[in-house]
Amino acid sequence: MFDPMNIKSCCIGAALWLCLAPALHAQGLLGGFMQGAGRTTVALSYSSEWYDKYYIANRETTNPGLGTISTSSVSMYAVSGITSWLDVVANVPWVRASSNAGFWAPVGALQDLSFALRARPYYTTFDDGQLDVMVAGAVGFPVTNYPTDQPVTVGHGATSIDGRVIVQYRAWSGPFISAQAGYIGRGKVSVDRGFDVDVPDAFEISARAGIALTSWYGDVWVQSQVAQSGTSIGPGVAFPSNGQNFVRVGGTLVYNLIPNFSLMAGIAGTLDGRNVGQATRVSGGIIYNLPVWGGL
């Protein structure tokens, strides 16, 4: 049976899973389960992603000069319930990217620090479940000066501001379904070639369905991003200015090993895209619920 007091660490796994990849930030920060007043969860995760096929504009291709690009990341994530209707979220990953061909040197750095607020202005209960409507905002900014205008990199390097709406229905017996839509605004970034470029804004939607029980959690999800502007990959074009579209699908499994301590695993892949890699990603992590501090 669904237990809102014990399932928090399982729900964190779903949110954390999507914020592990370098291209994803705010969407992954914000799942559909409110944390609860005074309840804080922290998570440490590892993710590995790789691809040897690329979408140059919308055309799938390979590049022997790049071979397989691999990205690994270690992410520290925390969420705390300030009140019953307001959560604060933070995440920072260390990311390493490398290529097994060509002359590109591996890049490893702390990537972007992200903060988010999630508020629930409306909810209603039914005999068999609850409907939640949430709004959220997030900001992300680089904490190190990593390179951005090359194919082997760890991120865009631009400050971003994200706003979104999240709707979720969960049955008391465990099943749930949620959807969210958001707009990500990104600023300019200076590249090594001596000028500034615009990093395209993006519109993003996602949906997730699963089951959340006292001892375990599982879901499947789909996510789509559409750039609102941008160039396509080509000679002399700075990579931060490329408009990146993608459709990704995945799944998450979280198991509550002992009270307040859970294990998380997930898998995801890119089905279609523009100016992105056709990537596969696997991940695992540990999730811990801190003692309740009371909230406001």
mmCIF file of C-alpha atoms in Angstrom:
data_model
loop_
_atom_site.group_PDB
_atom_site.id
_atom_site.type_symbol
_atom_site.label_atom_id
_atom_site.label_comp_id
_atom_site.label_asym_id
_atom_site.label_seq_id
_atom_site.Cartn_x
_atom_site.Cartn_y
_atom_site.Cartn_z
ATOM 1 C CA MET A 1 0.000 0.000 0.000
ATOM 2 C CA PHE A 2 1.127 3.587 -0.670
ATOM 3 C CA ASP A 3 2.596 5.207 2.450
ATOM 4 C CA PRO A 4 3.277 8.965 2.067
ATOM 5 C CA MET A 5 5.555 9.010 5.124
ATOM 6 C CA ASN A 6 7.919 6.224 4.033
ATOM 7 C CA ILE A 7 7.966 6.515 0.245
ATOM 8 C CA LYS A 8 9.854 9.841 0.025
ATOM 9 C CA SER A 9 13.248 8.301 -0.758
ATOM 10 C CA CYS A 10 11.726 6.228 -3.556
ATOM 11 C CA CYS A 11 10.195 9.327 -5.137
ATOM 12 C CA ILE A 12 13.535 11.121 -4.959
ATOM 13 C CA GLY A 13 15.017 8.407 -7.158
ATOM 14 C CA ALA A 14 12.629 9.315 -9.944
ATOM 15 C CA ALA A 15 13.525 12.988 -9.812
ATOM 16 C CA LEU A 16 17.249 12.380 -9.409
ATOM 17 C CA TRP A 17 17.403 9.997 -12.340
ATOM 18 C CA LEU A 18 16.631 12.723 -14.868
ATOM 19 C CA CYS A 19 19.125 15.266 -13.570
ATOM 20 C CA LEU A 20 22.188 13.042 -13.942
ATOM 21 C CA ALA A 21 22.917 13.638 -17.629
ATOM 22 C CA PRO A 22 24.861 16.763 -18.612
ATOM 23 C CA ALA A 23 22.087 18.065 -20.904
ATOM 24 C CA LEU A 24 19.377 17.790 -18.259
ATOM 25 C CA HIS A 25 18.924 19.952 -15.211
ATOM 26 C CA ALA A 26 15.716 21.496 -13.945
ATOM 27 C CA GLN A 27 13.318 18.886 -15.279
ATOM 28 C CA GLY A 28 15.117 16.236 -13.298
ATOM 29 C CA LEU A 29 15.134 18.370 -10.184
ATOM 30 C CA LEU A 30 11.360 18.459 -9.986
ATOM 31 C CA GLY A 31 9.249 15.353 -9.647
ATOM 32 C CA GLY A 32 5.560 15.176 -8.772
ATOM 33 C CA PHE A 33 5.730 14.138 -5.095
ATOM 34 C CA MET A 34 5.919 16.874 -2.470
ATOM 35 C CA GLN A 35 8.505 16.210 0.210
ATOM 36 C CA GLY A 36 6.482 17.080 3.311
ATOM 37 C CA ALA A 37 7.202 19.695 5.989
ATOM 38 C CA GLY A 38 10.547 19.184 7.727
ATOM 39 C CA ARG A 39 11.532 16.148 5.672
ATOM 40 C CA THR A 40 14.936 16.216 3.964
ATOM 41 C CA THR A 41 16.407 13.668 1.585
ATOM 42 C CA VAL A 42 19.923 13.522 0.147
ATOM 43 C CA ALA A 43 21.173 11.283 -2.637
ATOM 44 C CA LEU A 44 24.516 10.387 -4.185
ATOM 45 C CA SER A 45 24.396 8.900 -7.669
ATOM 46 C CA TYR A 46 26.598 7.730 -10.510
ATOM 47 C CA SER A 47 25.606 7.813 -14.177
ATOM 48 C CA SER A 48 27.297 6.548 -17.339
ATOM 49 C CA GLU A 49 26.224 7.606 -20.847
ATOM 50 C CA TRP A 50 27.689 6.776 -24.260
ATOM 51 C CA TYR A 51 26.988 7.145 -27.977
ATOM 52 C CA ASP A 52 28.725 6.596 -31.316
ATOM 53 C CA LYS A 53 25.881 7.838 -33.530
ATOM 54 C CA TYR A 54 24.988 11.505 -33.787
ATOM 55 C CA TYR A 55 22.213 13.646 -35.127
ATOM 56 C CA ILE A 56 23.778 16.330 -37.340
ATOM 57 C CA ALA A 57 20.720 18.550 -37.647
ATOM 58 C CA ASN A 58 18.113 15.750 -38.005
ATOM 59 C CA ARG A 59 20.374 13.365 -39.942
ATOM 60 C CA GLU A 60 21.797 10.322 -38.159
ATOM 61 C CA THR A 61 25.503 9.800 -38.796
ATOM 62 C CA THR A 62 28.780 8.518 -37.340
ATOM 63 C CA ASN A 63 32.185 10.203 -37.145
ATOM 64 C CA PRO A 64 35.385 8.091 -37.073
ATOM 65 C CA GLY A 65 37.218 11.179 -35.832
ATOM 66 C CA LEU A 66 35.184 11.099 -32.618
ATOM 67 C CA GLY A 67 34.398 7.410 -32.207
ATOM 68 C CA THR A 68 32.369 6.786 -29.072
ATOM 69 C CA ILE A 69 31.809 9.700 -26.716
ATOM 70 C CA SER A 70 31.348 8.612 -23.100
ATOM 71 C CA THR A 71 30.144 10.726 -20.198
ATOM 72 C CA SER A 72 30.153 9.778 -16.537
ATOM 73 C CA SER A 73 28.852 11.860 -13.665
ATOM 74 C CA VAL A 74 28.637 11.805 -9.885
ATOM 75 C CA SER A 75 25.767 13.893 -8.562
ATOM 76 C CA MET A 76 24.866 15.172 -5.101
ATOM 77 C CA TYR A 77 21.158 15.948 -4.753
ATOM 78 C CA ALA A 78 19.123 17.287 -1.809
ATOM 79 C CA VAL A 79 15.482 18.232 -1.290
ATOM 80 C CA SER A 80 13.803 19.582 1.834
ATOM 81 C CA GLY A 81 10.193 20.356 2.655
ATOM 82 C CA ILE A 82 9.997 23.886 4.032
ATOM 83 C CA THR A 83 6.229 23.587 4.534
ATOM 84 C CA SER A 84 3.615 21.081 3.420
ATOM 85 C CA TRP A 85 3.244 23.040 0.173
ATOM 86 C CA LEU A 86 6.816 24.316 -0.512
ATOM 87 C CA ASP A 87 10.023 22.393 -1.264
ATOM 88 C CA VAL A 88 13.564 23.574 -1.959
ATOM 89 C CA VAL A 89 15.859 21.464 -4.147
ATOM 90 C CA ALA A 90 19.579 21.617 -4.962
ATOM 91 C CA ASN A 91 21.861 19.556 -7.181
ATOM 92 C CA VAL A 92 25.493 19.677 -8.294
ATOM 93 C CA PRO A 93 27.234 17.079 -10.506
ATOM 94 C CA TRP A 94 30.852 16.363 -11.302
ATOM 95 C CA VAL A 95 31.035 15.282 -14.955
ATOM 96 C CA ARG A 96 33.737 13.692 -17.110
ATOM 97 C CA ALA A 97 33.479 13.393 -20.899
ATOM 98 C CA SER A 98 35.878 11.619 -23.251
ATOM 99 C CA SER A 99 36.209 10.277 -26.800
ATOM 100 C CA ASN A 100 37.973 7.065 -27.832
ATOM 101 C CA ALA A 101 39.114 8.510 -31.193
ATOM 102 C CA GLY A 102 40.555 11.737 -32.552
ATOM 103 C CA PHE A 103 42.567 14.325 -30.635
ATOM 104 C CA TRP A 104 39.999 15.586 -28.128
ATOM 105 C CA ALA A 105 41.335 15.459 -24.580
ATOM 106 C CA PRO A 106 39.029 14.230 -21.787
ATOM 107 C CA VAL A 107 37.237 16.965 -19.849
ATOM 108 C CA GLY A 108 36.313 16.610 -16.192
ATOM 109 C CA ALA A 109 34.806 19.336 -14.022
ATOM 110 C CA LEU A 110 32.120 20.355 -11.598
ATOM 111 C CA GLN A 111 29.320 21.279 -13.937
ATOM 112 C CA ASP A 112 26.320 23.457 -12.986
ATOM 113 C CA LEU A 113 24.871 24.185 -9.563
ATOM 114 C CA SER A 114 21.063 24.150 -9.687
ATOM 115 C CA PHE A 115 18.466 25.380 -7.195
ATOM 116 C CA ALA A 116 14.701 25.011 -7.449
ATOM 117 C CA LEU A 117 11.537 25.854 -5.552
ATOM 118 C CA ARG A 118 8.411 23.731 -5.982
ATOM 119 C CA ALA A 119 5.057 24.929 -4.645
ATOM 120 C CA ARG A 120 1.685 23.196 -4.548
ATOM 121 C CA PRO A 121 -1.034 25.885 -4.790
ATOM 122 C CA TYR A 122 -3.845 23.359 -5.303
ATOM 123 C CA TYR A 123 -4.708 19.789 -4.468
ATOM 124 C CA THR A 124 -7.869 17.795 -3.998
ATOM 125 C CA THR A 125 -8.534 14.349 -2.592
ATOM 126 C CA PHE A 126 -10.896 11.627 -3.774
ATOM 127 C CA ASP A 127 -11.981 8.326 -2.309
ATOM 128 C CA ASP A 128 -9.223 6.512 -4.202
ATOM 129 C CA GLY A 129 -6.437 9.098 -4.503
ATOM 130 C CA GLN A 130 -5.191 12.676 -4.733
ATOM 131 C CA LEU A 131 -4.666 15.207 -7.525
ATOM 132 C CA ASP A 132 -1.798 17.699 -7.111
ATOM 133 C CA VAL A 133 -1.133 20.801 -9.207
ATOM 134 C CA MET A 134 2.326 22.324 -8.705
ATOM 135 C CA VAL A 135 4.336 25.228 -10.068
ATOM 136 C CA ALA A 136 8.111 25.415 -9.917
ATOM 137 C CA GLY A 137 11.059 27.586 -10.796
ATOM 138 C CA ALA A 138 14.752 26.810 -11.015
ATOM 139 C CA VAL A 139 18.052 28.502 -11.750
ATOM 140 C CA GLY A 140 21.298 26.861 -12.829
ATOM 141 C CA PHE A 141 24.755 28.315 -13.368
ATOM 142 C CA PRO A 142 28.250 26.901 -14.041
ATOM 143 C CA VAL A 143 30.604 26.655 -11.070
ATOM 144 C CA THR A 144 33.760 26.021 -13.112
ATOM 145 C CA ASN A 145 35.095 27.372 -16.403
ATOM 146 C CA TYR A 146 34.792 24.201 -18.486
ATOM 147 C CA PRO A 147 35.100 24.312 -22.310
ATOM 148 C CA THR A 148 31.825 24.623 -24.210
ATOM 149 C CA ASP A 149 32.655 24.913 -27.940
ATOM 150 C CA GLN A 150 33.838 21.379 -28.667
ATOM 151 C CA PRO A 151 32.122 17.993 -29.085
ATOM 152 C CA VAL A 152 33.762 16.569 -25.943
ATOM 153 C CA THR A 153 32.403 18.769 -23.175
ATOM 154 C CA VAL A 154 30.380 18.537 -19.972
ATOM 155 C CA GLY A 155 27.721 21.184 -20.576
ATOM 156 C CA HIS A 156 26.508 24.400 -22.200
ATOM 157 C CA GLY A 157 28.167 26.748 -19.718
ATOM 158 C CA ALA A 158 25.218 29.156 -19.687
ATOM 159 C CA THR A 159 23.084 30.393 -16.811
ATOM 160 C CA SER A 160 19.528 29.073 -17.123
ATOM 161 C CA ILE A 161 16.149 29.959 -15.642
ATOM 162 C CA ASP A 162 13.337 27.411 -15.733
ATOM 163 C CA GLY A 163 9.626 27.693 -15.031
ATOM 164 C CA ARG A 164 7.156 24.826 -15.208
ATOM 165 C CA VAL A 165 3.806 23.368 -14.215
ATOM 166 C CA ILE A 166 3.468 19.834 -12.822
ATOM 167 C CA VAL A 167 0.250 17.832 -12.513
ATOM 168 C CA GLN A 168 0.070 14.438 -10.813
ATOM 169 C CA TYR A 169 -2.636 11.993 -9.806
ATOM 170 C CA ARG A 170 -1.728 9.246 -7.347
ATOM 171 C CA ALA A 171 -3.964 6.469 -6.110
ATOM 172 C CA TRP A 172 -3.822 5.517 -2.424
ATOM 173 C CA SER A 173 -3.056 1.962 -3.541
ATOM 174 C CA GLY A 174 0.208 3.069 -5.229
ATOM 175 C CA PRO A 175 -0.192 3.728 -8.989
ATOM 176 C CA PHE A 176 0.378 7.283 -10.216
ATOM 177 C CA ILE A 177 0.667 9.298 -13.408
ATOM 178 C CA SER A 178 2.223 12.733 -13.806
ATOM 179 C CA ALA A 179 3.007 15.256 -16.523
ATOM 180 C CA GLN A 180 4.895 18.512 -16.638
ATOM 181 C CA ALA A 181 5.690 21.282 -19.099
ATOM 182 C CA GLY A 182 8.329 23.953 -18.778
ATOM 183 C CA TYR A 183 10.231 26.685 -20.561
ATOM 184 C CA ILE A 184 14.006 26.953 -20.079
ATOM 185 C CA GLY A 185 15.592 30.319 -20.774
ATOM 186 C CA ARG A 186 19.363 30.347 -21.279
ATOM 187 C CA GLY A 187 21.849 33.209 -21.501
ATOM 188 C CA LYS A 188 24.962 33.893 -23.525
ATOM 189 C CA VAL A 189 28.246 32.070 -23.097
ATOM 190 C CA SER A 190 31.793 33.112 -24.007
ATOM 191 C CA VAL A 191 33.656 30.579 -26.131
ATOM 192 C CA ASP A 192 37.381 30.078 -26.627
ATOM 193 C CA ARG A 193 37.171 31.509 -30.149
ATOM 194 C CA GLY A 194 36.883 35.000 -28.658
ATOM 195 C CA PHE A 195 33.189 35.895 -28.874
ATOM 196 C CA ASP A 196 29.857 35.328 -27.161
ATOM 197 C CA VAL A 197 27.043 33.142 -28.488
ATOM 198 C CA ASP A 198 23.428 32.639 -27.463
ATOM 199 C CA VAL A 199 22.515 29.260 -26.002
ATOM 200 C CA PRO A 200 19.008 28.514 -27.333
ATOM 201 C CA ASP A 201 15.995 28.508 -25.054
ATOM 202 C CA ALA A 202 13.962 25.297 -25.000
ATOM 203 C CA PHE A 203 10.427 24.083 -24.360
ATOM 204 C CA GLU A 204 10.194 20.778 -22.545
ATOM 205 C CA ILE A 205 7.418 18.306 -21.734
ATOM 206 C CA SER A 206 7.517 14.950 -19.972
ATOM 207 C CA ALA A 207 5.194 12.291 -18.641
ATOM 208 C CA ARG A 208 5.730 9.513 -16.136
ATOM 209 C CA ALA A 209 3.651 6.580 -14.903
ATOM 210 C CA GLY A 210 4.482 4.092 -12.201
ATOM 211 C CA ILE A 211 3.746 2.702 -8.783
ATOM 212 C CA ALA A 212 4.972 3.920 -5.384
ATOM 213 C CA LEU A 213 4.741 1.482 -2.497
ATOM 214 C CA THR A 214 6.202 1.443 0.998
ATOM 215 C CA SER A 215 9.267 -0.651 0.110
ATOM 216 C CA TRP A 216 9.784 0.012 -3.600
ATOM 217 C CA TYR A 217 9.068 2.359 -6.466
ATOM 218 C CA GLY A 218 9.075 1.859 -10.245
ATOM 219 C CA ASP A 219 8.247 4.047 -13.232
ATOM 220 C CA VAL A 220 8.578 4.554 -16.975
ATOM 221 C CA TRP A 221 8.902 8.008 -18.504
ATOM 222 C CA VAL A 222 9.174 9.930 -21.766
ATOM 223 C CA GLN A 223 10.738 13.373 -22.185
ATOM 224 C CA SER A 224 10.835 15.735 -25.155
ATOM 225 C CA GLN A 225 12.780 18.972 -25.617
ATOM 226 C CA VAL A 226 12.377 21.415 -28.515
ATOM 227 C CA ALA A 227 14.872 24.260 -28.966
ATOM 228 C CA GLN A 228 13.280 27.619 -29.720
ATOM 229 C CA SER A 229 16.157 28.760 -31.947
ATOM 230 C CA GLY A 230 19.745 27.832 -32.718
ATOM 231 C CA THR A 231 22.207 26.692 -35.348
ATOM 232 C CA SER A 232 23.015 23.179 -36.549
ATOM 233 C CA ILE A 233 26.345 21.403 -36.135
ATOM 234 C CA GLY A 234 28.781 22.374 -38.872
ATOM 235 C CA PRO A 235 32.293 23.705 -39.553
ATOM 236 C CA GLY A 236 33.054 26.829 -37.549
ATOM 237 C CA VAL A 237 29.798 26.763 -35.574
ATOM 238 C CA ALA A 238 30.168 27.064 -31.799
ATOM 239 C CA PHE A 239 28.469 24.110 -30.148
ATOM 240 C CA PRO A 240 26.681 26.104 -27.412
ATOM 241 C CA SER A 241 24.623 27.823 -30.137
ATOM 242 C CA ASN A 242 23.294 24.561 -31.592
ATOM 243 C CA GLY A 243 19.574 24.009 -31.166
ATOM 244 C CA GLN A 244 19.178 20.639 -29.448
ATOM 245 C CA ASN A 245 15.947 18.640 -29.723
ATOM 246 C CA PHE A 246 15.444 15.143 -28.381
ATOM 247 C CA VAL A 247 12.953 12.484 -27.378
ATOM 248 C CA ARG A 248 14.149 10.224 -24.564
ATOM 249 C CA VAL A 249 12.533 7.319 -22.752
ATOM 250 C CA GLY A 250 13.562 5.481 -19.629
ATOM 251 C CA GLY A 251 12.660 3.672 -16.466
ATOM 252 C CA THR A 252 13.518 3.855 -12.771
ATOM 253 C CA LEU A 253 13.510 1.345 -9.926
ATOM 254 C CA VAL A 254 14.041 2.252 -6.267
ATOM 255 C CA TYR A 255 14.129 -0.214 -3.374
ATOM 256 C CA ASN A 256 13.899 0.762 0.293
ATOM 257 C CA LEU A 257 16.624 -1.477 1.707
ATOM 258 C CA ILE A 258 16.233 -0.443 5.351
ATOM 259 C CA PRO A 259 14.232 2.386 6.964
ATOM 260 C CA ASN A 260 15.311 5.746 5.493
ATOM 261 C CA PHE A 261 17.891 4.175 3.135
ATOM 262 C CA SER A 262 17.162 3.221 -0.484
ATOM 263 C CA LEU A 263 18.965 2.027 -3.597
ATOM 264 C CA MET A 264 18.162 3.398 -7.054
ATOM 265 C CA ALA A 265 18.821 2.126 -10.606
ATOM 266 C CA GLY A 266 17.697 3.319 -14.022
ATOM 267 C CA ILE A 267 18.163 3.073 -17.757
ATOM 268 C CA ALA A 268 17.338 5.527 -20.562
ATOM 269 C CA GLY A 269 17.891 6.057 -24.275
ATOM 270 C CA THR A 270 17.488 8.694 -26.996
ATOM 271 C CA LEU A 271 14.909 7.787 -29.649
ATOM 272 C CA ASP A 272 15.252 10.832 -31.882
ATOM 273 C CA GLY A 273 16.994 14.165 -31.883
ATOM 274 C CA ARG A 274 18.622 17.171 -33.488
ATOM 275 C CA ASN A 275 22.283 18.063 -32.822
ATOM 276 C CA VAL A 276 22.576 15.484 -30.019
ATOM 277 C CA GLY A 277 24.060 12.037 -29.570
ATOM 278 C CA GLN A 278 21.946 8.901 -29.822
ATOM 279 C CA ALA A 279 22.830 8.069 -26.248
ATOM 280 C CA THR A 280 22.217 5.180 -23.854
ATOM 281 C CA ARG A 281 22.460 5.837 -20.130
ATOM 282 C CA VAL A 282 22.586 3.665 -17.015
ATOM 283 C CA SER A 283 22.637 4.887 -13.448
ATOM 284 C CA GLY A 284 22.665 3.858 -9.823
ATOM 285 C CA GLY A 285 22.606 5.617 -6.483
ATOM 286 C CA ILE A 286 21.963 5.662 -2.763
ATOM 287 C CA ILE A 287 19.226 7.743 -1.136
ATOM 288 C CA TYR A 288 18.961 8.690 2.544
ATOM 289 C CA ASN A 289 16.194 10.391 4.529
ATOM 290 C CA LEU A 290 17.585 12.710 7.225
ATOM 291 C CA PRO A 291 15.886 13.118 10.615
ATOM 292 C CA VAL A 292 12.770 15.252 10.478
ATOM 293 C CA TRP A 293 13.509 18.859 11.507
ATOM 294 C CA GLY A 294 9.939 20.086 11.779
ATOM 295 C CA GLY A 295 9.452 22.510 8.907
ATOM 296 C CA LEU A 296 7.744 25.895 9.057
#
